[in-house]
PDB file of C-alpha atoms in Angstrom:
ATOM      1  CA  MET I  24     109.361 119.894 151.733  1.00  0.00           C
ATOM      2  CA  PHE I  25     111.651 116.997 150.131  1.00  0.00           C
ATOM      3  CA  ASP I  26     115.096 116.594 151.364  1.00  0.00           C
ATOM      4  CA  LYS I  27     118.162 116.332 149.047  1.00  0.00           C
ATOM      5  CA  LYS I  28     118.237 112.624 149.268  1.00  0.00           C
ATOM      6  CA  SER I  29     114.597 111.992 148.222  1.00  0.00           C
ATOM      7  CA  ILE I  30     115.200 114.470 145.308  1.00  0.00           C
ATOM      8  CA  ASN I  31     118.398 112.350 144.204  1.00  0.00           C
ATOM      9  CA  MET I  32     116.282 109.243 144.415  1.00  0.00           C
ATOM     10  CA  GLU I  33     113.545 110.619 142.271  1.00  0.00           C
ATOM     11  CA  ILE I  34     115.877 111.830 139.669  1.00  0.00           C
ATOM     12  CA  MET I  35     117.711 108.420 139.531  1.00  0.00           C
ATOM     13  CA  LYS I  36     114.314 106.586 139.310  1.00  0.00           C
ATOM     14  CA  ASN I  37     113.373 108.930 136.236  1.00  0.00           C
ATOM     15  CA  LEU I  38     116.526 107.927 134.704  1.00  0.00           C
ATOM     16  CA  ILE I  39     116.363 104.314 135.046  1.00  0.00           C
ATOM     17  CA  LEU I  40     112.768 104.602 133.597  1.00  0.00           C
ATOM     18  CA  ALA I  41     113.724 106.752 130.654  1.00  0.00           C
ATOM     19  CA  THR I  42     116.731 104.333 129.829  1.00  0.00           C
ATOM     20  CA  ILE I  43     114.121 101.374 129.964  1.00  0.00           C
ATOM     21  CA  PHE I  44     111.739 103.277 127.760  1.00  0.00           C
ATOM     22  CA  LEU I  45     114.289 103.963 125.138  1.00  0.00           C
ATOM     23  CA  SER I  46     115.405 100.578 125.300  1.00  0.00           C
ATOM     24  CA  LEU I  47     112.165  99.218 124.538  1.00  0.00           C
ATOM     25  CA  SER I  48     111.226 101.909 122.059  1.00  0.00           C
ATOM     26  CA  PHE I  49     114.513 100.932 120.073  1.00  0.00           C
ATOM     27  CA  LEU I  50     113.628  97.209 120.067  1.00  0.00           C
ATOM     28  CA  PHE I  51     109.705  97.758 119.285  1.00  0.00           C
ATOM     29  CA  PRO I  52     109.105 101.268 117.923  1.00  0.00           C
ATOM     30  CA  THR I  53     105.667 102.036 117.708  1.00  0.00           C
ATOM     31  CA  GLU I  54     105.454 104.097 114.585  1.00  0.00           C
ATOM     32  CA  ALA I  55     104.923 102.154 111.130  1.00  0.00           C
ATOM     33  CA  LEU I  56     108.320 102.013 109.725  1.00  0.00           C
ATOM     34  CA  ALA I  57     108.050  98.738 107.763  1.00  0.00           C
ATOM     35  CA  TRP I  58     111.266  96.468 108.294  1.00  0.00           C
ATOM     36  CA  GLY I  59     112.812  99.008 110.467  1.00  0.00           C
ATOM     37  CA  LYS I  60     116.107 100.523 109.606  1.00  0.00           C
ATOM     38  CA  LYS I  61     117.886  97.234 109.571  1.00  0.00           C
ATOM     39  CA  GLY I  62     115.160  95.488 107.573  1.00  0.00           C
ATOM     40  CA  HIS I  63     115.032  98.204 104.692  1.00  0.00           C
ATOM     41  CA  ALA I  64     118.911  98.105 104.626  1.00  0.00           C
ATOM     42  CA  LEU I  65     118.661  94.360 103.990  1.00  0.00           C
ATOM     43  CA  VAL I  66     116.102  94.843 101.185  1.00  0.00           C
ATOM     44  CA  ALA I  67     118.798  96.998  99.559  1.00  0.00           C
ATOM     45  CA  GLU I  68     121.824  94.696 100.125  1.00  0.00           C
ATOM     46  CA  VAL I  69     119.826  91.719  98.503  1.00  0.00           C
ATOM     47  CA  ALA I  70     119.090  93.707  95.513  1.00  0.00           C
ATOM     48  CA  PHE I  71     122.738  94.678  95.044  1.00  0.00           C
ATOM     49  CA  ASN I  72     123.649  90.932  95.108  1.00  0.00           C
ATOM     50  CA  TYR I  73     121.208  90.570  92.197  1.00  0.00           C
ATOM     51  CA  LEU I  74     122.557  93.537  90.329  1.00  0.00           C
ATOM     52  CA  ASP I  75     125.096  93.448  87.354  1.00  0.00           C
ATOM     53  CA  LYS I  76     128.166  95.825  87.933  1.00  0.00           C
ATOM     54  CA  ASN I  77     127.104  98.406  85.308  1.00  0.00           C
ATOM     55  CA  THR I  78     123.513  98.817  86.722  1.00  0.00           C
ATOM     56  CA  LYS I  79     125.175  99.101  90.208  1.00  0.00           C
ATOM     57  CA  LYS I  80     127.467 101.896  88.993  1.00  0.00           C
ATOM     58  CA  ILE I  81     124.545 103.898  87.227  1.00  0.00           C
ATOM     59  CA  VAL I  82     122.372 103.813  90.595  1.00  0.00           C
ATOM     60  CA  LEU I  83     125.295 104.825  92.806  1.00  0.00           C
ATOM     61  CA  GLU I  84     125.713 107.808  90.546  1.00  0.00           C
ATOM     62  CA  TYR I  85     122.315 108.758  90.569  1.00  0.00           C
ATOM     63  CA  LEU I  86     122.243 108.381  94.475  1.00  0.00           C
ATOM     64  CA  ASP I  87     125.245 110.793  94.512  1.00  0.00           C
ATOM     65  CA  GLY I  88     127.025 109.890  97.500  1.00  0.00           C
ATOM     66  CA  MET I  89     124.217 108.374  99.312  1.00  0.00           C
ATOM     67  CA  THR I  90     124.405 104.807 100.453  1.00  0.00           C
ATOM     68  CA  ILE I  91     122.310 102.086  99.072  1.00  0.00           C
ATOM     69  CA  GLU I  92     120.915 101.439 102.936  1.00  0.00           C
ATOM     70  CA  ASP I  93     120.377 105.457 103.627  1.00  0.00           C
ATOM     71  CA  ALA I  94     118.591 105.274 100.342  1.00  0.00           C
ATOM     72  CA  ALA I  95     116.475 102.372 101.503  1.00  0.00           C
ATOM     73  CA  ASN I  96     115.549 104.326 104.750  1.00  0.00           C
ATOM     74  CA  TRP I  97     115.143 108.122 103.334  1.00  0.00           C
ATOM     75  CA  MET I  98     111.456 107.855 103.366  1.00  0.00           C
ATOM     76  CA  ASP I  99     111.361 107.082 107.018  1.00  0.00           C
ATOM     77  CA  ASN I 100     114.295 109.089 108.003  1.00  0.00           C
ATOM     78  CA  ILE I 101     112.247 112.447 106.698  1.00  0.00           C
ATOM     79  CA  LYS I 102     109.068 111.607 108.535  1.00  0.00           C
ATOM     80  CA  ASP I 103     109.858 114.427 111.106  1.00  0.00           C
ATOM     81  CA  ASP I 104     110.229 116.983 108.261  1.00  0.00           C
ATOM     82  CA  HIS I 105     106.584 118.352 107.873  1.00  0.00           C
ATOM     83  CA  SER I 106     107.304 119.250 104.305  1.00  0.00           C
ATOM     84  CA  TYR I 107     107.165 115.658 103.582  1.00  0.00           C
ATOM     85  CA  ASP I 108     103.957 115.045 105.283  1.00  0.00           C
ATOM     86  CA  TYR I 109     102.332 114.328 102.127  1.00  0.00           C
ATOM     87  CA  MET I 110     104.382 111.301 101.829  1.00  0.00           C
ATOM     88  CA  LYS I 111     103.049 109.466 104.875  1.00  0.00           C
ATOM     89  CA  PRO I 112     100.128 107.752 103.374  1.00  0.00           C
ATOM     90  CA  TYR I 113     102.619 106.462 100.580  1.00  0.00           C
ATOM     91  CA  HIS I 114     103.764 103.628 102.873  1.00  0.00           C
ATOM     92  CA  TYR I 115     100.635 101.622 102.952  1.00  0.00           C
ATOM     93  CA  THR I 116      97.302 100.620 101.797  1.00  0.00           C
ATOM     94  CA  ASN I 117      94.149  99.775 103.781  1.00  0.00           C
ATOM     95  CA  ILE I 118      92.127  97.087 102.339  1.00  0.00           C
ATOM     96  CA  GLU I 119      89.683  95.346 104.741  1.00  0.00           C
ATOM     97  CA  LYS I 120      89.571  91.608 105.125  1.00  0.00           C
ATOM     98  CA  GLY I 121      87.752  89.958 102.084  1.00  0.00           C
ATOM     99  CA  GLU I 122      88.100  92.889  99.986  1.00  0.00           C
ATOM    100  CA  GLU I 123      89.779  92.445  96.445  1.00  0.00           C
ATOM    101  CA  VAL I 124      93.451  93.795  96.149  1.00  0.00           C
ATOM    102  CA  VAL I 125      93.113  96.447  93.250  1.00  0.00           C
ATOM    103  CA  GLU I 126      94.992  99.592  92.384  1.00  0.00           C
ATOM    104  CA  LYS I 127      93.011 102.846  93.286  1.00  0.00           C
ATOM    105  CA  SER I 128      94.581 105.976  92.286  1.00  0.00           C
ATOM    106  CA  GLY I 129      95.768 108.293  95.317  1.00  0.00           C
ATOM    107  CA  SER I 130      98.294 108.310  98.047  1.00  0.00           C
ATOM    108  CA  ASN I 131      98.746 104.767  98.755  1.00  0.00           C
ATOM    109  CA  ILE I 132     101.598 102.370  98.181  1.00  0.00           C
ATOM    110  CA  ILE I 133     100.120 100.421  95.113  1.00  0.00           C
ATOM    111  CA  TYR I 134      99.256 103.460  93.241  1.00  0.00           C
ATOM    112  CA  ILE I 135     102.442 105.457  94.211  1.00  0.00           C
ATOM    113  CA  LEU I 136     104.950 102.753  93.508  1.00  0.00           C
ATOM    114  CA  ASN I 137     103.159 101.642  90.211  1.00  0.00           C
ATOM    115  CA  GLN I 138     103.329 105.250  89.072  1.00  0.00           C
ATOM    116  CA  THR I 139     106.972 105.895  90.414  1.00  0.00           C
ATOM    117  CA  ILE I 140     108.163 102.732  88.508  1.00  0.00           C
ATOM    118  CA  LYS I 141     106.638 103.883  85.152  1.00  0.00           C
ATOM    119  CA  GLU I 142     108.071 107.432  85.497  1.00  0.00           C
ATOM    120  CA  LEU I 143     111.686 105.931  86.065  1.00  0.00           C
ATOM    121  CA  GLN I 144     110.984 103.749  82.971  1.00  0.00           C
ATOM    122  CA  ASN I 145     110.510 106.862  80.864  1.00  0.00           C
ATOM    123  CA  ASN I 146     113.310 108.999  82.662  1.00  0.00           C
ATOM    124  CA  LYS I 147     114.469 110.658  79.473  1.00  0.00           C
ATOM    125  CA  ASN I 148     112.998 113.960  80.300  1.00  0.00           C
ATOM    126  CA  LEU I 149     113.785 113.817  84.087  1.00  0.00           C
ATOM    127  CA  THR I 150     116.673 115.664  85.910  1.00  0.00           C
ATOM    128  CA  LYS I 151     119.245 113.780  87.756  1.00  0.00           C
ATOM    129  CA  GLN I 152     117.600 114.980  90.962  1.00  0.00           C
ATOM    130  CA  GLU I 153     114.074 113.814  89.815  1.00  0.00           C
ATOM    131  CA  ILE I 154     115.640 110.540  89.086  1.00  0.00           C
ATOM    132  CA  LYS I 155     117.337 110.341  92.624  1.00  0.00           C
ATOM    133  CA  SER I 156     114.033 111.242  94.289  1.00  0.00           C
ATOM    134  CA  LYS I 157     112.264 108.591  92.561  1.00  0.00           C
ATOM    135  CA  LEU I 158     114.770 106.112  93.156  1.00  0.00           C
ATOM    136  CA  LEU I 159     114.589 106.673  97.062  1.00  0.00           C
ATOM    137  CA  ILE I 160     110.675 106.124  96.716  1.00  0.00           C
ATOM    138  CA  VAL I 161     111.297 102.980  94.945  1.00  0.00           C
ATOM    139  CA  PHE I 162     113.945 101.875  97.294  1.00  0.00           C
ATOM    140  CA  HIS I 163     111.603 101.993 100.067  1.00  0.00           C
ATOM    141  CA  LEU I 164     108.304 101.485  98.910  1.00  0.00           C
ATOM    142  CA  VAL I 165     109.223  97.863  97.348  1.00  0.00           C
ATOM    143  CA  GLY I 166     110.201  96.928 101.152  1.00  0.00           C
ATOM    144  CA  ASP I 167     107.084  98.342 102.606  1.00  0.00           C
ATOM    145  CA  LEU I 168     105.172  96.199 100.000  1.00  0.00           C
ATOM    146  CA  HIS I 169     106.684  93.148 101.306  1.00  0.00           C
ATOM    147  CA  GLN I 170     105.871  93.684 104.840  1.00  0.00           C
ATOM    148  CA  PRO I 171     102.322  92.376 104.814  1.00  0.00           C
ATOM    149  CA  LEU I 172     100.887  94.666 107.595  1.00  0.00           C
ATOM    150  CA  HIS I 173     101.429  97.336 105.080  1.00  0.00           C
ATOM    151  CA  VAL I 174      98.951  95.855 102.644  1.00  0.00           C
ATOM    152  CA  GLY I 175      96.692  95.351 105.789  1.00  0.00           C
ATOM    153  CA  TYR I 176      93.181  96.069 107.449  1.00  0.00           C
ATOM    154  CA  GLY I 177      92.301  99.636 108.350  1.00  0.00           C
ATOM    155  CA  SER I 178      90.303  98.551 111.057  1.00  0.00           C
ATOM    156  CA  ASP I 179      93.634  97.702 113.488  1.00  0.00           C
ATOM    157  CA  LYS I 180      95.585 100.252 111.392  1.00  0.00           C
ATOM    158  CA  GLY I 181      97.763  97.246 109.859  1.00  0.00           C
ATOM    159  CA  GLY I 182      98.285  95.330 113.297  1.00  0.00           C
ATOM    160  CA  ASN I 183      99.206  98.848 115.073  1.00  0.00           C
ATOM    161  CA  THR I 184      96.453  98.357 117.643  1.00  0.00           C
ATOM    162  CA  VAL I 185      97.057  94.723 118.274  1.00  0.00           C
ATOM    163  CA  GLN I 186      98.741  94.511 121.637  1.00  0.00           C
ATOM    164  CA  LEU I 187     101.537  91.765 122.251  1.00  0.00           C
ATOM    165  CA  ASN I 188     103.820  90.834 125.063  1.00  0.00           C
ATOM    166  CA  TYR I 189     107.237  88.932 124.255  1.00  0.00           C
ATOM    167  CA  LYS I 190     109.748  88.240 126.883  1.00  0.00           C
ATOM    168  CA  GLY I 191     107.988  90.631 129.474  1.00  0.00           C
ATOM    169  CA  GLN I 192     107.984  93.365 126.845  1.00  0.00           C
ATOM    170  CA  GLY I 193     105.014  95.157 125.234  1.00  0.00           C
ATOM    171  CA  SER I 194     104.856  95.968 121.583  1.00  0.00           C
ATOM    172  CA  ASN I 195     102.083  95.961 119.076  1.00  0.00           C
ATOM    173  CA  LEU I 196     101.980  93.434 116.060  1.00  0.00           C
ATOM    174  CA  HIS I 197     103.129  95.773 113.322  1.00  0.00           C
ATOM    175  CA  ALA I 198     106.088  97.103 115.371  1.00  0.00           C
ATOM    176  CA  PHE I 199     107.006  93.454 115.935  1.00  0.00           C
ATOM    177  CA  TRP I 200     107.075  92.569 112.779  1.00  0.00           C
ATOM    178  CA  ASP I 201     108.956  95.872 111.532  1.00  0.00           C
ATOM    179  CA  SER I 202     111.942  95.391 114.080  1.00  0.00           C
ATOM    180  CA  GLY I 203     111.238  93.383 116.775  1.00  0.00           C
ATOM    181  CA  ILE I 204     111.460  89.876 115.335  1.00  0.00           C
ATOM    182  CA  ILE I 205     114.408  91.114 113.166  1.00  0.00           C
ATOM    183  CA  PHE I 206     116.698  91.844 116.019  1.00  0.00           C
ATOM    184  CA  ASP I 207     115.408  89.119 118.318  1.00  0.00           C
ATOM    185  CA  GLN I 208     116.548  86.438 115.917  1.00  0.00           C
ATOM    186  CA  ASN I 209     119.504  88.701 114.464  1.00  0.00           C
ATOM    187  CA  ILE I 210     118.524  88.387 110.939  1.00  0.00           C
ATOM    188  CA  SER I 211     121.425  88.721 108.645  1.00  0.00           C
ATOM    189  CA  LEU I 212     122.057  89.422 104.887  1.00  0.00           C
ATOM    190  CA  GLU I 213     123.091  85.741 104.395  1.00  0.00           C
ATOM    191  CA  ASN I 214     119.912  84.655 106.216  1.00  0.00           C
ATOM    192  CA  CYS I 215     117.777  86.748 103.603  1.00  0.00           C
ATOM    193  CA  LEU I 216     120.253  85.872 100.681  1.00  0.00           C
ATOM    194  CA  ASN I 217     119.448  81.968 101.297  1.00  0.00           C
ATOM    195  CA  ALA I 218     116.011  82.205 102.634  1.00  0.00           C
ATOM    196  CA  ASN I 219     114.817  80.359  99.577  1.00  0.00           C
ATOM    197  CA  LYS I 220     116.683  78.264  97.067  1.00  0.00           C
ATOM    198  CA  PHE I 221     115.239  79.737  93.704  1.00  0.00           C
ATOM    199  CA  SER I 222     116.103  78.012  90.462  1.00  0.00           C
ATOM    200  CA  PRO I 223     116.902  80.446  87.670  1.00  0.00           C
ATOM    201  CA  LYS I 224     113.116  80.190  86.213  1.00  0.00           C
ATOM    202  CA  GLU I 225     111.767  81.101  89.485  1.00  0.00           C
ATOM    203  CA  ILE I 226     114.017  83.925  89.870  1.00  0.00           C
ATOM    204  CA  ASN I 227     112.942  85.026  86.310  1.00  0.00           C
ATOM    205  CA  ASN I 228     109.173  84.857  87.413  1.00  0.00           C
ATOM    206  CA  LEU I 229     110.021  86.759  90.533  1.00  0.00           C
ATOM    207  CA  GLN I 230     111.505  89.567  88.465  1.00  0.00           C
ATOM    208  CA  THR I 231     108.210  90.129  86.422  1.00  0.00           C
ATOM    209  CA  ILE I 232     107.283  93.938  87.638  1.00  0.00           C
ATOM    210  CA  ASP I 233     103.614  93.058  88.948  1.00  0.00           C
ATOM    211  CA  VAL I 234     103.031  95.586  91.884  1.00  0.00           C
ATOM    212  CA  ILE I 235      99.351  94.141  92.392  1.00  0.00           C
ATOM    213  CA  ALA I 236     100.728  90.231  92.165  1.00  0.00           C
ATOM    214  CA  TRP I 237     103.392  91.357  94.878  1.00  0.00           C
ATOM    215  CA  SER I 238     100.566  93.082  96.928  1.00  0.00           C
ATOM    216  CA  LYS I 239      98.299  89.685  96.539  1.00  0.00           C
ATOM    217  CA  GLU I 240     101.311  87.867  97.749  1.00  0.00           C
ATOM    218  CA  SER I 241     101.827  89.826 100.840  1.00  0.00           C
ATOM    219  CA  ARG I 242      98.208  89.805 101.809  1.00  0.00           C
ATOM    220  CA  SER I 243      98.230  85.957 101.695  1.00  0.00           C
ATOM    221  CA  LEU I 244     100.490  85.839 104.632  1.00  0.00           C
ATOM    222  CA  LEU I 245      98.156  87.793 106.951  1.00  0.00           C
ATOM    223  CA  ASP I 246      96.429  85.001 108.607  1.00  0.00           C
ATOM    224  CA  PRO I 247      99.395  83.466 110.094  1.00  0.00           C
ATOM    225  CA  ILE I 248     100.934  86.599 111.013  1.00  0.00           C
ATOM    226  CA  TYR I 249      97.600  87.318 112.992  1.00  0.00           C
ATOM    227  CA  ASN I 250      97.679  83.804 114.397  1.00  0.00           C
ATOM    228  CA  THR I 251      99.856  84.757 117.460  1.00  0.00           C
ATOM    229  CA  GLY I 252      98.270  81.993 119.892  1.00  0.00           C
ATOM    230  CA  GLY I 253      97.322  84.931 122.226  1.00  0.00           C
ATOM    231  CA  ALA I 254      98.845  88.050 123.221  1.00  0.00           C
ATOM    232  CA  LYS I 255     101.616  86.597 124.810  1.00  0.00           C
ATOM    233  CA  ILE I 256     104.097  85.400 121.958  1.00  0.00           C
ATOM    234  CA  LYS I 257     105.591  81.995 122.029  1.00  0.00           C
ATOM    235  CA  GLU I 258     108.973  81.042 120.792  1.00  0.00           C
ATOM    236  CA  GLU I 259     107.549  79.094 117.867  1.00  0.00           C
ATOM    237  CA  TYR I 260     105.534  82.038 116.477  1.00  0.00           C
ATOM    238  CA  ILE I 261     109.333  83.891 116.607  1.00  0.00           C
ATOM    239  CA  ILE I 262     110.765  81.040 114.850  1.00  0.00           C
ATOM    240  CA  THR I 263     107.994  80.687 111.761  1.00  0.00           C
ATOM    241  CA  SER I 264     107.809  84.278 111.464  1.00  0.00           C
ATOM    242  CA  ALA I 265     111.572  85.070 111.135  1.00  0.00           C
ATOM    243  CA  LYS I 266     111.399  82.506 108.040  1.00  0.00           C
ATOM    244  CA  THR I 267     108.717  84.548 106.645  1.00  0.00           C
ATOM    245  CA  ILE I 268     110.639  87.685 106.893  1.00  0.00           C
ATOM    246  CA  GLU I 269     113.856  86.442 105.550  1.00  0.00           C
ATOM    247  CA  SER I 270     111.887  85.091 102.559  1.00  0.00           C
ATOM    248  CA  GLN I 271     109.913  88.419 101.921  1.00  0.00           C
ATOM    249  CA  ILE I 272     113.197  90.508 102.302  1.00  0.00           C
ATOM    250  CA  GLN I 273     114.829  88.318  99.689  1.00  0.00           C
ATOM    251  CA  LYS I 274     111.836  88.524  97.434  1.00  0.00           C
ATOM    252  CA  ALA I 275     111.913  92.360  97.846  1.00  0.00           C
ATOM    253  CA  GLY I 276     115.472  92.644  97.078  1.00  0.00           C
ATOM    254  CA  ILE I 277     115.218  90.372  93.850  1.00  0.00           C
ATOM    255  CA  ARG I 278     112.140  92.681  92.800  1.00  0.00           C
ATOM    256  CA  LEU I 279     113.727  95.718  93.522  1.00  0.00           C
ATOM    257  CA  ALA I 280     117.032  94.687  91.428  1.00  0.00           C
ATOM    258  CA  SER I 281     114.641  93.863  88.721  1.00  0.00           C
ATOM    259  CA  ILE I 282     113.413  97.448  88.643  1.00  0.00           C
ATOM    260  CA  LEU I 283     116.619  98.709  88.603  1.00  0.00           C
ATOM    261  CA  GLN I 284     117.804  96.756  85.887  1.00  0.00           C
ATOM    262  CA  LYS I 285     115.005  97.378  83.582  1.00  0.00           C
ATOM    263  CA  VAL I 286     114.878 101.118  84.251  1.00  0.00           C
ATOM    264  CA  PHE I 287     118.592 101.596  83.377  1.00  0.00           C
ATOM    265  CA  GLN I 288     119.353  98.810  80.832  1.00  0.00           C
ATOM    266  CA  LYS I 289     120.789 100.105  77.765  1.00  0.00           C
TER     267      LYS I 289
END
């Protein structure tokens, strides 16, 4: 038989453990949500910094009251709605180490992003709602593609099974790159906009729509991402990784802007 004091202490202990769990879940979510809410919002915000006024207006009209931040996160926000379960494989592709990056038809990020861009570019027969739906996919998947672990290895589920520890808190490599580093380093829009000092020619090259090339670029970053120096993460890894993340978000934003500009140009 438990006395009242013991029961109250047990309740308090469970509340404390639940609070700690929720805090860690917020910092290091276990589900693969590339860049997390903040990172995806940053991609959209960078894109709008590169868009002309007219294209911004057209995009916002199609979003029909939805903010660009919400548009960028929509594909993650609907993951609990099982009517959208068919979209879950859209977020990534599995290519084992040493295999060539190619487009394969089916439910994977490279194929779906390429197809959706083409459909938007030929949007004359699409309804306003269809255009909005495809915009939401492009907003999100351009961000996902620039998180290198979404073009990763199936053997470890894009880093999800690689366990890490940082400041005494457990995580996995994928979640750490999605949100952990962004929050730890407080990465901002200004950081991302200034990540690289691109010349006009370099920006023009970045704006060439080439999903395969973008995928290969992300893949090229996997070796340093996995070079964590062990399960216990050191500060040097965080600082170096934050610079890569800022650069990838900047490139994703520039490329998203290019897609939107080409889709809606007169």
